Short mmCIF file of C-alpha atoms in Angstrom, two decimals:
data_model
loop_
_atom_site.label_atom_id
_atom_site.label_comp_id
_atom_site.label_asym_id
_atom_site.label_seq_id
_atom_site.Cartn_x
_atom_site.Cartn_y
_atom_site.Cartn_z
CA HIS A 1 69.72 19.43 -266.52
CA THR A 2 71.66 17.05 -263.89
CA HIS A 3 68.41 17.07 -261.81
CA THR A 4 66.38 16.29 -264.82
CA HIS A 5 68.35 13.42 -265.88
CA ALA A 6 68.34 12.23 -262.13
CA MET A 7 64.39 12.30 -262.01
CA LEU A 8 64.35 10.68 -265.25
CA VAL A 9 66.92 7.77 -263.97
CA SER A 10 64.60 7.41 -260.54
CA VAL A 11 61.04 6.98 -262.59
CA ALA A 12 62.64 4.32 -264.87
CA LEU A 13 64.05 2.63 -261.78
CA LEU A 14 60.88 2.66 -259.86
CA VAL A 15 59.08 1.39 -262.84
CA ALA A 16 61.08 -1.59 -263.63
CA TRP A 17 61.37 -2.31 -259.76
CA ALA A 18 57.60 -2.07 -259.67
CA ALA A 19 57.18 -4.77 -262.52
CA ARG A 20 59.62 -6.87 -261.27
CA VAL A 21 58.03 -7.32 -258.23
CA LEU A 22 54.38 -7.23 -258.84
CA PHE A 23 54.63 -8.94 -262.28
CA PRO A 24 57.73 -11.08 -262.10
CA GLY A 25 56.67 -12.86 -265.34
CA LEU A 26 56.30 -9.97 -267.50
CA ALA A 27 59.62 -8.38 -265.94
CA GLN A 28 61.66 -11.49 -267.24
CA ARG A 29 59.99 -10.76 -270.99
CA ARG A 30 60.96 -7.04 -270.74
CA PRO A 31 63.16 -5.88 -273.89
CA SER A 32 66.73 -4.95 -273.37
CA ARG A 33 68.10 -2.31 -275.02
CA GLU A 34 66.61 -2.56 -278.72
CA ASP A 35 68.07 -3.01 -281.93
CA PRO A 36 66.73 0.37 -283.90
CA GLU A 37 65.75 -1.45 -287.05
CA SER A 38 63.49 -4.46 -285.53
CA GLY A 39 62.73 -3.20 -282.18
CA ALA A 40 63.79 -6.53 -280.57
CA PRO A 41 65.89 -7.25 -277.58
CA ARG A 42 69.20 -6.76 -278.61
CA VAL A 43 71.78 -9.93 -278.25
CA PRO A 44 75.24 -9.40 -278.59
CA VAL A 45 77.61 -11.99 -280.87
CA LEU A 46 79.93 -13.50 -278.61
CA ARG A 47 83.24 -14.69 -280.08
CA PHE A 48 83.04 -17.66 -278.25
CA GLY A 49 79.99 -19.82 -276.91
CA PRO A 50 79.21 -21.18 -273.45
CA SER A 51 81.32 -24.25 -272.29
CA SER A 52 81.04 -25.88 -268.99
CA GLU A 53 84.60 -26.82 -269.47
CA HIS A 54 85.98 -23.44 -269.25
CA PHE A 55 86.09 -20.55 -266.60
CA ASP A 56 84.24 -18.02 -268.09
CA PHE A 57 83.34 -14.66 -266.40
CA LEU A 58 81.38 -11.67 -267.29
CA VAL A 59 82.73 -7.92 -266.15
CA LEU A 60 80.13 -5.25 -266.50
CA GLY A 61 80.47 -1.72 -266.75
CA ASP A 62 84.39 -1.33 -267.39
CA GLY A 63 84.38 2.26 -268.17
CA ASN A 64 87.48 2.59 -270.06
CA PHE A 65 88.37 -0.93 -269.93
CA SER A 66 91.67 -0.22 -268.10
CA PHE A 67 90.53 -3.21 -265.47
CA SER A 68 89.97 -5.53 -267.89
CA HIS A 69 93.14 -4.85 -269.71
CA ALA A 70 95.13 -5.02 -266.58
CA LEU A 71 93.43 -8.27 -265.87
CA ALA A 72 94.01 -10.06 -268.83
CA HIS A 73 97.79 -9.01 -268.77
CA MET A 74 98.09 -10.71 -265.36
CA LEU A 75 96.03 -13.66 -266.35
CA PHE A 76 97.55 -14.59 -269.96
CA ARG A 77 100.72 -12.16 -269.99
CA PRO A 78 101.88 -11.91 -266.27
CA ARG A 79 105.11 -9.66 -265.82
CA ASP A 80 105.65 -12.06 -262.57
CA THR A 81 104.36 -14.94 -260.58
CA ALA A 82 102.97 -12.49 -257.85
CA SER A 83 100.48 -10.37 -260.28
CA HIS A 84 99.36 -13.88 -261.82
CA ARG A 85 98.34 -15.62 -258.73
CA HIS A 86 96.67 -12.19 -257.63
CA ALA A 87 94.29 -12.28 -260.54
CA LEU A 88 93.60 -15.86 -260.04
CA GLN A 89 93.00 -15.30 -256.12
CA PHE A 90 90.34 -12.30 -257.55
CA LEU A 91 88.64 -15.19 -259.56
CA GLY A 92 88.99 -17.59 -256.51
CA LEU A 93 91.33 -20.11 -258.78
CA GLY A 94 94.01 -22.01 -257.13
CA PRO A 95 97.69 -20.92 -257.64
CA GLN A 96 98.17 -24.22 -259.33
CA THR A 97 96.57 -22.31 -262.51
CA THR A 98 99.59 -22.18 -264.80
CA LYS A 99 99.77 -19.70 -267.36
CA ALA A 100 99.52 -22.06 -270.30
CA ARG A 101 96.52 -23.20 -268.32
CA ALA A 102 94.82 -20.14 -267.75
CA ALA A 103 95.37 -19.32 -271.59
CA ALA A 104 93.65 -22.57 -272.23
CA ARG A 105 90.55 -22.45 -269.90
CA ILE A 106 89.76 -18.84 -268.69
CA ARG A 107 87.63 -16.37 -270.87
CA MET A 108 86.56 -13.23 -269.94
CA VAL A 109 83.30 -11.38 -271.49
CA THR A 110 83.98 -7.53 -270.79
CA THR A 111 81.59 -5.16 -271.55
CA SER A 112 80.29 -1.44 -271.13
CA PHE A 113 77.03 -0.09 -270.96
CA ASP A 114 77.60 2.79 -273.67
CA THR A 115 78.17 2.27 -276.98
CA LEU A 116 81.42 2.45 -278.91
CA GLU A 117 80.86 6.43 -279.94
CA GLN A 118 79.86 7.26 -276.79
CA LEU A 119 83.01 5.46 -275.19
CA HIS A 120 85.36 7.10 -277.41
CA HIS A 121 83.98 10.40 -276.42
CA LYS A 122 83.72 10.01 -272.74
CA TYR A 123 86.80 7.96 -272.31
CA PRO A 124 89.60 8.98 -275.10
CA ASP A 125 91.82 6.35 -273.93
CA THR A 126 89.71 3.33 -274.96
CA VAL A 127 90.81 4.30 -278.41
CA SER A 128 94.29 2.53 -277.27
CA LEU A 129 93.00 0.31 -274.70
CA LEU A 130 90.36 -1.64 -277.05
CA PRO A 131 92.54 -2.23 -279.73
CA ALA A 132 95.22 -3.64 -277.03
CA LEU A 133 92.52 -5.95 -275.78
CA GLN A 134 92.04 -7.48 -278.90
CA ARG A 135 95.54 -9.07 -278.41
CA PHE A 136 93.54 -11.45 -276.25
CA SER A 137 90.76 -12.22 -278.62
CA GLY A 138 91.14 -15.92 -277.70
CA ASN A 139 90.33 -15.25 -274.12
CA VAL A 140 88.56 -11.89 -274.25
CA CYS A 141 85.45 -10.76 -275.95
CA VAL A 142 84.61 -7.26 -275.65
CA LEU A 143 80.82 -6.13 -276.13
CA HIS A 144 78.98 -2.99 -275.86
CA GLU A 145 75.60 -1.81 -274.65
CA ILE A 146 74.90 -4.51 -272.02
CA ASN A 147 72.47 -3.83 -269.42
CA ALA A 148 73.49 -5.33 -266.01
CA TRP A 149 70.12 -5.79 -265.04
CA GLN A 150 68.99 -7.43 -268.26
CA LEU A 151 71.41 -10.25 -268.44
CA GLU A 152 69.38 -13.05 -268.55
CA ILE A 153 67.88 -11.42 -271.99
CA GLN A 154 71.25 -10.00 -273.53
CA PHE A 155 72.85 -13.55 -272.44
CA PRO A 156 70.38 -16.65 -273.69
CA GLN A 157 73.08 -18.84 -274.22
CA TYR A 158 74.47 -18.16 -270.70
CA ARG A 159 71.39 -18.53 -268.79
CA ARG A 160 70.63 -21.13 -266.25
CA LEU A 161 68.28 -24.14 -267.18
CA GLN A 162 66.70 -23.79 -263.55
CA GLN A 163 65.95 -20.95 -261.37
CA PRO A 164 68.25 -20.88 -257.85
CA GLN A 165 65.08 -21.30 -256.14
CA GLN A 166 64.32 -24.69 -257.74
CA GLN A 167 67.91 -26.03 -257.89
CA ALA A 168 67.94 -25.12 -254.18
CA GLN A 169 65.20 -27.76 -253.31
CA GLN A 170 67.34 -30.75 -254.74
CA PRO A 171 69.58 -32.96 -252.98
CA GLN A 172 73.15 -32.06 -253.07
CA GLN A 173 74.30 -34.88 -255.44
CA GLN A 174 71.86 -33.66 -258.10
CA GLN A 175 72.47 -30.13 -257.56
CA LYS A 176 76.51 -30.86 -258.51
CA GLN A 177 75.71 -33.05 -261.24
CA GLN A 178 73.59 -30.40 -262.86
CA GLN A 179 76.38 -27.84 -262.11
CA GLN A 180 78.65 -29.84 -263.91
CA GLN A 181 76.52 -29.67 -267.02
CA GLU A 182 75.84 -26.09 -266.60
CA ALA A 183 77.35 -23.41 -269.28
CA SER A 184 76.80 -20.45 -267.66
CA PHE A 185 79.20 -17.60 -266.18
CA ASP A 186 81.24 -18.96 -263.42
CA ALA A 187 81.83 -15.42 -262.19
CA VAL A 188 79.97 -11.92 -262.76
CA VAL A 189 81.91 -8.68 -261.61
CA TRP A 190 81.09 -5.14 -261.39
CA ASN A 191 83.47 -2.83 -259.99
CA HIS A 192 82.13 0.43 -258.44
CA PRO A 193 78.88 0.49 -259.96
CA HIS A 194 77.19 3.79 -259.77
CA LEU A 195 74.43 5.99 -261.77
CA GLY A 196 75.98 9.33 -261.52
CA VAL A 197 73.85 10.89 -259.16
CA GLU A 198 73.99 10.39 -255.13
CA ASP A 199 70.78 8.32 -253.96
CA CYS A 200 70.93 5.63 -251.76
CA LYS A 201 67.47 4.67 -252.93
CA LEU A 202 68.03 4.36 -256.50
CA HIS A 203 71.17 2.48 -255.84
CA ARG A 204 69.20 0.02 -253.49
CA PHE A 205 67.09 -0.67 -256.71
CA LEU A 206 69.75 -1.01 -259.13
CA MET A 207 71.64 -3.58 -256.89
CA ALA A 208 68.08 -5.58 -256.24
CA HIS A 209 67.70 -5.44 -260.30
CA PHE A 210 71.11 -6.59 -261.03
CA PHE A 211 71.56 -9.40 -258.33
CA ALA A 212 68.49 -10.96 -259.66
CA SER A 213 69.35 -10.73 -263.38
CA ALA A 214 73.09 -12.14 -262.52
CA VAL A 215 72.03 -15.67 -260.81
CA GLN A 216 69.96 -16.37 -263.69
CA VAL A 217 73.16 -16.45 -265.96
CA LEU A 218 75.30 -17.70 -262.60
CA LYS A 219 76.39 -21.08 -262.55
CA ALA A 220 75.56 -23.15 -259.44
CA ASP A 221 78.60 -22.99 -257.85
CA GLY A 222 79.66 -19.49 -259.14
CA PHE A 223 79.83 -16.39 -257.64
CA VAL A 224 78.85 -12.39 -258.01
CA SER A 225 81.28 -9.87 -257.21
CA VAL A 226 81.01 -6.21 -256.37
CA SER A 227 83.37 -3.77 -255.42
CA LEU A 228 82.49 -0.52 -253.76
CA VAL A 229 83.86 2.28 -251.72
CA GLN A 230 83.61 1.39 -248.07
CA GLY A 231 80.15 2.49 -246.67
CA GLN A 232 78.39 1.93 -249.98
CA GLU A 233 77.59 -1.55 -248.82
CA GLU A 234 75.43 -0.22 -246.20
CA ARG A 235 73.92 2.97 -247.49
CA TRP A 236 72.83 0.76 -250.33
CA ASP A 237 71.99 -2.13 -248.00
CA LEU A 238 73.90 -4.80 -250.30
CA GLN A 239 73.50 -7.46 -248.33
CA ALA A 240 69.82 -7.35 -248.16
CA GLN A 241 69.49 -6.78 -251.80
CA ALA A 242 71.76 -9.75 -252.41
CA GLU A 243 70.02 -12.27 -250.29
CA ARG A 244 66.56 -11.07 -251.82
CA ALA A 245 67.85 -12.99 -254.97
CA GLY A 246 69.24 -16.16 -253.10
CA LEU A 247 72.74 -14.74 -252.69
CA ARG A 248 74.87 -14.90 -249.40
CA LEU A 249 77.68 -13.32 -248.43
CA VAL A 250 80.92 -15.36 -248.89
CA ASP A 251 83.93 -12.88 -248.55
CA VAL A 252 85.00 -9.53 -248.27
CA SER A 253 88.39 -8.41 -249.11
CA PRO A 254 90.39 -5.14 -249.52
CA PHE A 255 90.06 -3.99 -253.49
CA VAL A 256 93.84 -2.17 -254.30
CA ALA A 257 93.59 -0.57 -257.48
CA GLU A 258 97.01 -0.24 -257.67
CA GLN A 259 97.50 -4.07 -257.98
CA TYR A 260 96.02 -3.84 -261.10
CA PRO A 261 98.39 -2.13 -263.76
CA GLY A 262 97.13 0.72 -265.59
CA TYR A 263 93.54 0.46 -264.05
CA VAL A 264 91.48 3.85 -263.29
CA CYS A 265 87.79 3.90 -262.07
CA LYS A 266 86.21 6.65 -264.16
CA ARG A 267 82.95 8.17 -263.46
CA ASN A 268 80.19 7.19 -265.93
CA THR A 269 78.97 10.52 -266.57
CA THR A 270 82.21 12.88 -266.98
CA GLY A 271 84.76 10.13 -267.66
CA GLN A 272 87.02 11.80 -264.85
CA SER A 273 88.49 9.76 -261.95
CA PHE A 274 86.22 8.51 -259.66
CA LYS A 275 88.48 8.87 -256.37
CA ASN A 276 89.42 12.50 -257.04
CA THR A 277 90.88 14.68 -254.62
CA LYS A 278 87.70 16.77 -254.29
CA THR A 279 85.47 13.88 -253.47
CA LYS A 280 88.15 12.51 -251.14
CA LYS A 281 88.00 15.77 -249.28
CA HIS A 282 84.09 15.69 -249.45
CA VAL A 283 83.83 12.38 -248.03
CA GLY A 284 86.79 13.03 -245.42
CA SER A 285 88.68 9.97 -246.06
CA ASP A 286 90.80 8.11 -248.38
CA MET A 287 88.08 5.88 -249.57
CA HIS A 288 89.04 2.47 -249.37
CA SER A 289 87.41 0.23 -251.67
CA PHE A 290 86.47 -3.60 -251.04
CA VAL A 291 85.12 -6.39 -253.01
CA HIS A 292 81.99 -7.98 -251.99
CA ARG A 293 81.42 -11.46 -253.33
CA PHE A 294 78.06 -13.31 -253.06
CA ALA A 295 77.07 -17.11 -254.13
CA LEU A 296 73.95 -19.31 -253.89
CA ALA A 297 73.77 -21.79 -251.25
CA GLY A 298 74.72 -25.28 -251.64
CA VAL A 299 77.90 -26.12 -253.44
CA PHE A 300 80.05 -23.19 -253.07
CA ASP A 301 83.22 -23.50 -251.20
CA ALA A 302 83.84 -20.14 -249.49
CA ALA A 303 87.55 -21.23 -248.96
CA ARG A 304 88.25 -20.36 -252.10
CA PHE A 305 88.97 -16.80 -251.41
CA ALA A 306 90.58 -17.57 -248.16
CA ARG A 307 93.80 -15.45 -247.77
CA PRO A 308 96.87 -15.91 -244.99
CA GLY A 309 96.07 -14.84 -241.56
CA ARG A 310 92.31 -14.20 -241.74
CA ALA A 311 88.95 -16.52 -242.74
CA THR A 312 86.63 -15.55 -245.63
CA ALA A 313 83.49 -13.91 -244.32
CA MET A 314 81.17 -16.94 -243.94
CA ALA A 315 83.81 -19.80 -244.09
CA ALA A 316 84.62 -21.33 -240.49
CA SER A 317 88.04 -20.78 -239.45
CA ALA A 318 88.96 -24.37 -238.97
CA ASP A 319 88.64 -24.89 -242.62
CA GLU A 320 90.73 -21.67 -243.40
CA ALA A 321 92.75 -22.17 -246.71
CA ASP A 322 95.76 -20.47 -247.56
CA ILE A 323 96.00 -20.24 -251.47
CA SER A 324 99.83 -18.93 -251.36
CA SER A 325 101.19 -21.94 -248.99
CA SER A 326 99.03 -24.45 -251.24
CA SER A 327 101.18 -23.82 -254.04
CA SER A 328 104.23 -24.88 -252.79
CA SER A 329 102.85 -28.09 -250.96
#
């Protein structure tokens, strides 16, 4: 059964990849997960609309939603200053963003690929986690059946007015002016994406589609964040897939799950812990994870992710910025 599922996933990915590469216009018009009655692409209903005045970020494939639940608490109801600052740093925001300002400006759209019924069956803890997220309804919108490589179809209201290649040809001043008028996502986040099968080629296709879709709903100065277990970024050729979509690597930093209270990365096929003892023994390591952040060339400031004692991946060392010390100045 597992082999058959893997073969079906492989065929679907290969067909979609070929459509995107050979017929890009057709690929952009392909249907997303369809409405069962009309057969039309399913466009989710958002609690709030796009706004250039807000910092809107999208979280994809959050499994049991424990990451979003933890991040929402850290942003909007933090237990302490340290956790609040860590959440802001994850989003590339300065520590001057107070709790009140975060509640007024930051909005999260968090999603699952599964239906609500599938989530409850696969992840029983969603029965309590999802209602808990509703406490942040002014800042958090929860959506289901969202496909990470069809974002431009499922979020048409967030789609960029210009393709990245077109905007890159404009003068920098014109890029900045347009960026201020855009109402796309400031960040697209996907933690530990996995198809449930160990196939590097499939995951290269998956990430190529994801990046190509993400840039179409990303602000000019926004970023894409992908968290992977160490080694996956090489096996999946992550940076090359991002570069194909016009993205460049701007930061690599450790992803420490324990810094997000209650977060447990779950497998999308079984609902079990992703980093279990059996898997650690198989790979022969503690399975450390890292966040890989990518941005479009141009107006993005890589120093947003600078941390004490190290420069960001692509920032010049002379421009290294310490977020923690800036808050005390």
